Amino acid sequence: MEAERLPLSFISYDEKDEVVIVSVLGRDSGDPVLEHMVQDPWKILFDPPSPGAVRTIDVEGADGAHTLVTLHGRELPGAET
């Protein structure tokens, strides 16, 4: 696991290089702290498959490795977790 419960910055696909990029932000700084790349993605699944309700994104690379991105509700400052 590279990151857990960090704010998502973006997920993008670079068509030229055939790579999916998942970028997360730091908890306090708001600056990007990690960019995870999936080379030659073979399959991208959304669960559930409805755009307004997506909670999990599963990116499968050509090598069979899975990158899972789980979306959580936004945490408000001072909220108990």
PDB file of C-alpha atoms in Angstrom:
ATOM      1  CA  MET A   1       0.000   0.000   0.000  1.00  0.00           C
ATOM      2  CA  GLU A   2       1.474   3.319  -1.047  1.00  0.00           C
ATOM      3  CA  ALA A   3      -1.090   5.684   0.476  1.00  0.00           C
ATOM      4  CA  GLU A   4      -4.147   5.443   2.684  1.00  0.00           C
ATOM      5  CA  ARG A   5      -6.912   8.037   3.165  1.00  0.00           C
ATOM      6  CA  LEU A   6      -5.006  10.884   1.503  1.00  0.00           C
ATOM      7  CA  PRO A   7      -6.889  13.492  -0.560  1.00  0.00           C
ATOM      8  CA  LEU A   8      -7.097  12.603  -4.245  1.00  0.00           C
ATOM      9  CA  SER A   9      -5.598  15.219  -6.535  1.00  0.00           C
ATOM     10  CA  PHE A  10      -6.386  13.613  -9.890  1.00  0.00           C
ATOM     11  CA  ILE A  11      -6.543  10.467 -11.977  1.00  0.00           C
ATOM     12  CA  SER A  12      -5.565  10.850 -15.619  1.00  0.00           C
ATOM     13  CA  TYR A  13      -4.687   8.793 -18.663  1.00  0.00           C
ATOM     14  CA  ASP A  14      -1.757   9.738 -20.904  1.00  0.00           C
ATOM     15  CA  GLU A  15      -2.682   8.342 -24.295  1.00  0.00           C
ATOM     16  CA  LYS A  16       0.774   8.926 -25.810  1.00  0.00           C
ATOM     17  CA  ASP A  17       2.661   7.008 -23.100  1.00  0.00           C
ATOM     18  CA  GLU A  18      -0.245   4.636 -22.319  1.00  0.00           C
ATOM     19  CA  VAL A  19      -0.126   5.236 -18.585  1.00  0.00           C
ATOM     20  CA  VAL A  20      -2.731   5.947 -15.882  1.00  0.00           C
ATOM     21  CA  ILE A  21      -1.522   8.436 -13.256  1.00  0.00           C
ATOM     22  CA  VAL A  22      -3.056   8.582  -9.768  1.00  0.00           C
ATOM     23  CA  SER A  23      -1.954  11.629  -7.755  1.00  0.00           C
ATOM     24  CA  VAL A  24      -2.680  12.248  -4.056  1.00  0.00           C
ATOM     25  CA  LEU A  25      -2.133  15.286  -1.861  1.00  0.00           C
ATOM     26  CA  GLY A  26      -0.528  15.598   1.555  1.00  0.00           C
ATOM     27  CA  ARG A  27      -2.877  15.842   4.536  1.00  0.00           C
ATOM     28  CA  ASP A  28      -1.690  19.244   5.683  1.00  0.00           C
ATOM     29  CA  SER A  29       0.181  20.880   2.823  1.00  0.00           C
ATOM     30  CA  GLY A  30      -2.246  20.300  -0.022  1.00  0.00           C
ATOM     31  CA  ASP A  31       0.769  19.682  -2.265  1.00  0.00           C
ATOM     32  CA  PRO A  32       1.066  16.515  -4.368  1.00  0.00           C
ATOM     33  CA  VAL A  33       3.028  13.929  -2.363  1.00  0.00           C
ATOM     34  CA  LEU A  34       2.632  10.810  -4.488  1.00  0.00           C
ATOM     35  CA  GLU A  35       2.062   9.986  -8.129  1.00  0.00           C
ATOM     36  CA  HIS A  36       1.432   6.314  -8.829  1.00  0.00           C
ATOM     37  CA  MET A  37       1.687   5.187 -12.455  1.00  0.00           C
ATOM     38  CA  VAL A  38       0.138   2.130 -14.083  1.00  0.00           C
ATOM     39  CA  GLN A  39       1.878   1.334 -17.363  1.00  0.00           C
ATOM     40  CA  ASP A  40      -0.182  -0.152 -20.202  1.00  0.00           C
ATOM     41  CA  PRO A  41      -3.495  -0.345 -18.304  1.00  0.00           C
ATOM     42  CA  TRP A  42      -5.498  -3.274 -19.575  1.00  0.00           C
ATOM     43  CA  LYS A  43      -8.773  -2.713 -17.745  1.00  0.00           C
ATOM     44  CA  ILE A  44     -10.406   0.029 -15.632  1.00  0.00           C
ATOM     45  CA  LEU A  45     -13.465  -0.903 -13.555  1.00  0.00           C
ATOM     46  CA  PHE A  46     -15.763   1.412 -11.596  1.00  0.00           C
ATOM     47  CA  ASP A  47     -17.815   0.161  -8.643  1.00  0.00           C
ATOM     48  CA  PRO A  48     -20.651   0.822  -8.730  1.00  0.00           C
ATOM     49  CA  PRO A  49     -20.714   1.531 -12.488  1.00  0.00           C
ATOM     50  CA  SER A  50     -22.892   4.639 -12.067  1.00  0.00           C
ATOM     51  CA  PRO A  51     -20.838   7.871 -12.559  1.00  0.00           C
ATOM     52  CA  GLY A  52     -22.550   9.712  -9.701  1.00  0.00           C
ATOM     53  CA  ALA A  53     -21.968   6.944  -7.177  1.00  0.00           C
ATOM     54  CA  VAL A  54     -18.470   5.612  -7.910  1.00  0.00           C
ATOM     55  CA  ARG A  55     -16.740   4.499  -4.705  1.00  0.00           C
ATOM     56  CA  THR A  56     -13.913   2.306  -6.022  1.00  0.00           C
ATOM     57  CA  ILE A  57     -11.757   2.469  -9.141  1.00  0.00           C
ATOM     58  CA  ASP A  58      -9.729  -0.629 -10.056  1.00  0.00           C
ATOM     59  CA  VAL A  59      -6.975  -0.153 -12.657  1.00  0.00           C
ATOM     60  CA  GLU A  60      -5.431  -3.382 -13.919  1.00  0.00           C
ATOM     61  CA  GLY A  61      -2.062  -3.172 -15.632  1.00  0.00           C
ATOM     62  CA  ALA A  62      -0.883  -5.429 -18.457  1.00  0.00           C
ATOM     63  CA  ASP A  63       1.150  -7.357 -15.857  1.00  0.00           C
ATOM     64  CA  GLY A  64      -2.024  -8.257 -13.924  1.00  0.00           C
ATOM     65  CA  ALA A  65      -1.262  -5.961 -10.966  1.00  0.00           C
ATOM     66  CA  HIS A  66      -4.243  -4.007  -9.601  1.00  0.00           C
ATOM     67  CA  THR A  67      -4.274  -0.418  -8.363  1.00  0.00           C
ATOM     68  CA  LEU A  68      -7.338   0.250  -6.193  1.00  0.00           C
ATOM     69  CA  VAL A  69      -8.546   3.774  -5.489  1.00  0.00           C
ATOM     70  CA  THR A  70     -11.300   3.976  -2.869  1.00  0.00           C
ATOM     71  CA  LEU A  71     -13.207   7.250  -2.638  1.00  0.00           C
ATOM     72  CA  HIS A  72     -14.435   8.385   0.782  1.00  0.00           C
ATOM     73  CA  GLY A  73     -16.605  11.336   1.718  1.00  0.00           C
ATOM     74  CA  ARG A  74     -14.758  14.571   2.351  1.00  0.00           C
ATOM     75  CA  GLU A  75     -13.567  14.890   5.956  1.00  0.00           C
ATOM     76  CA  LEU A  76     -14.315  18.193   7.615  1.00  0.00           C
ATOM     77  CA  PRO A  77     -11.702  19.841   9.851  1.00  0.00           C
ATOM     78  CA  GLY A  78     -12.041  18.640  13.436  1.00  0.00           C
ATOM     79  CA  ALA A  79     -14.226  15.683  12.460  1.00  0.00           C
ATOM     80  CA  GLU A  80     -13.746  12.503  14.488  1.00  0.00           C
ATOM     81  CA  THR A  81     -12.528   9.498  12.437  1.00  0.00           C
TER      82      THR A  81
END
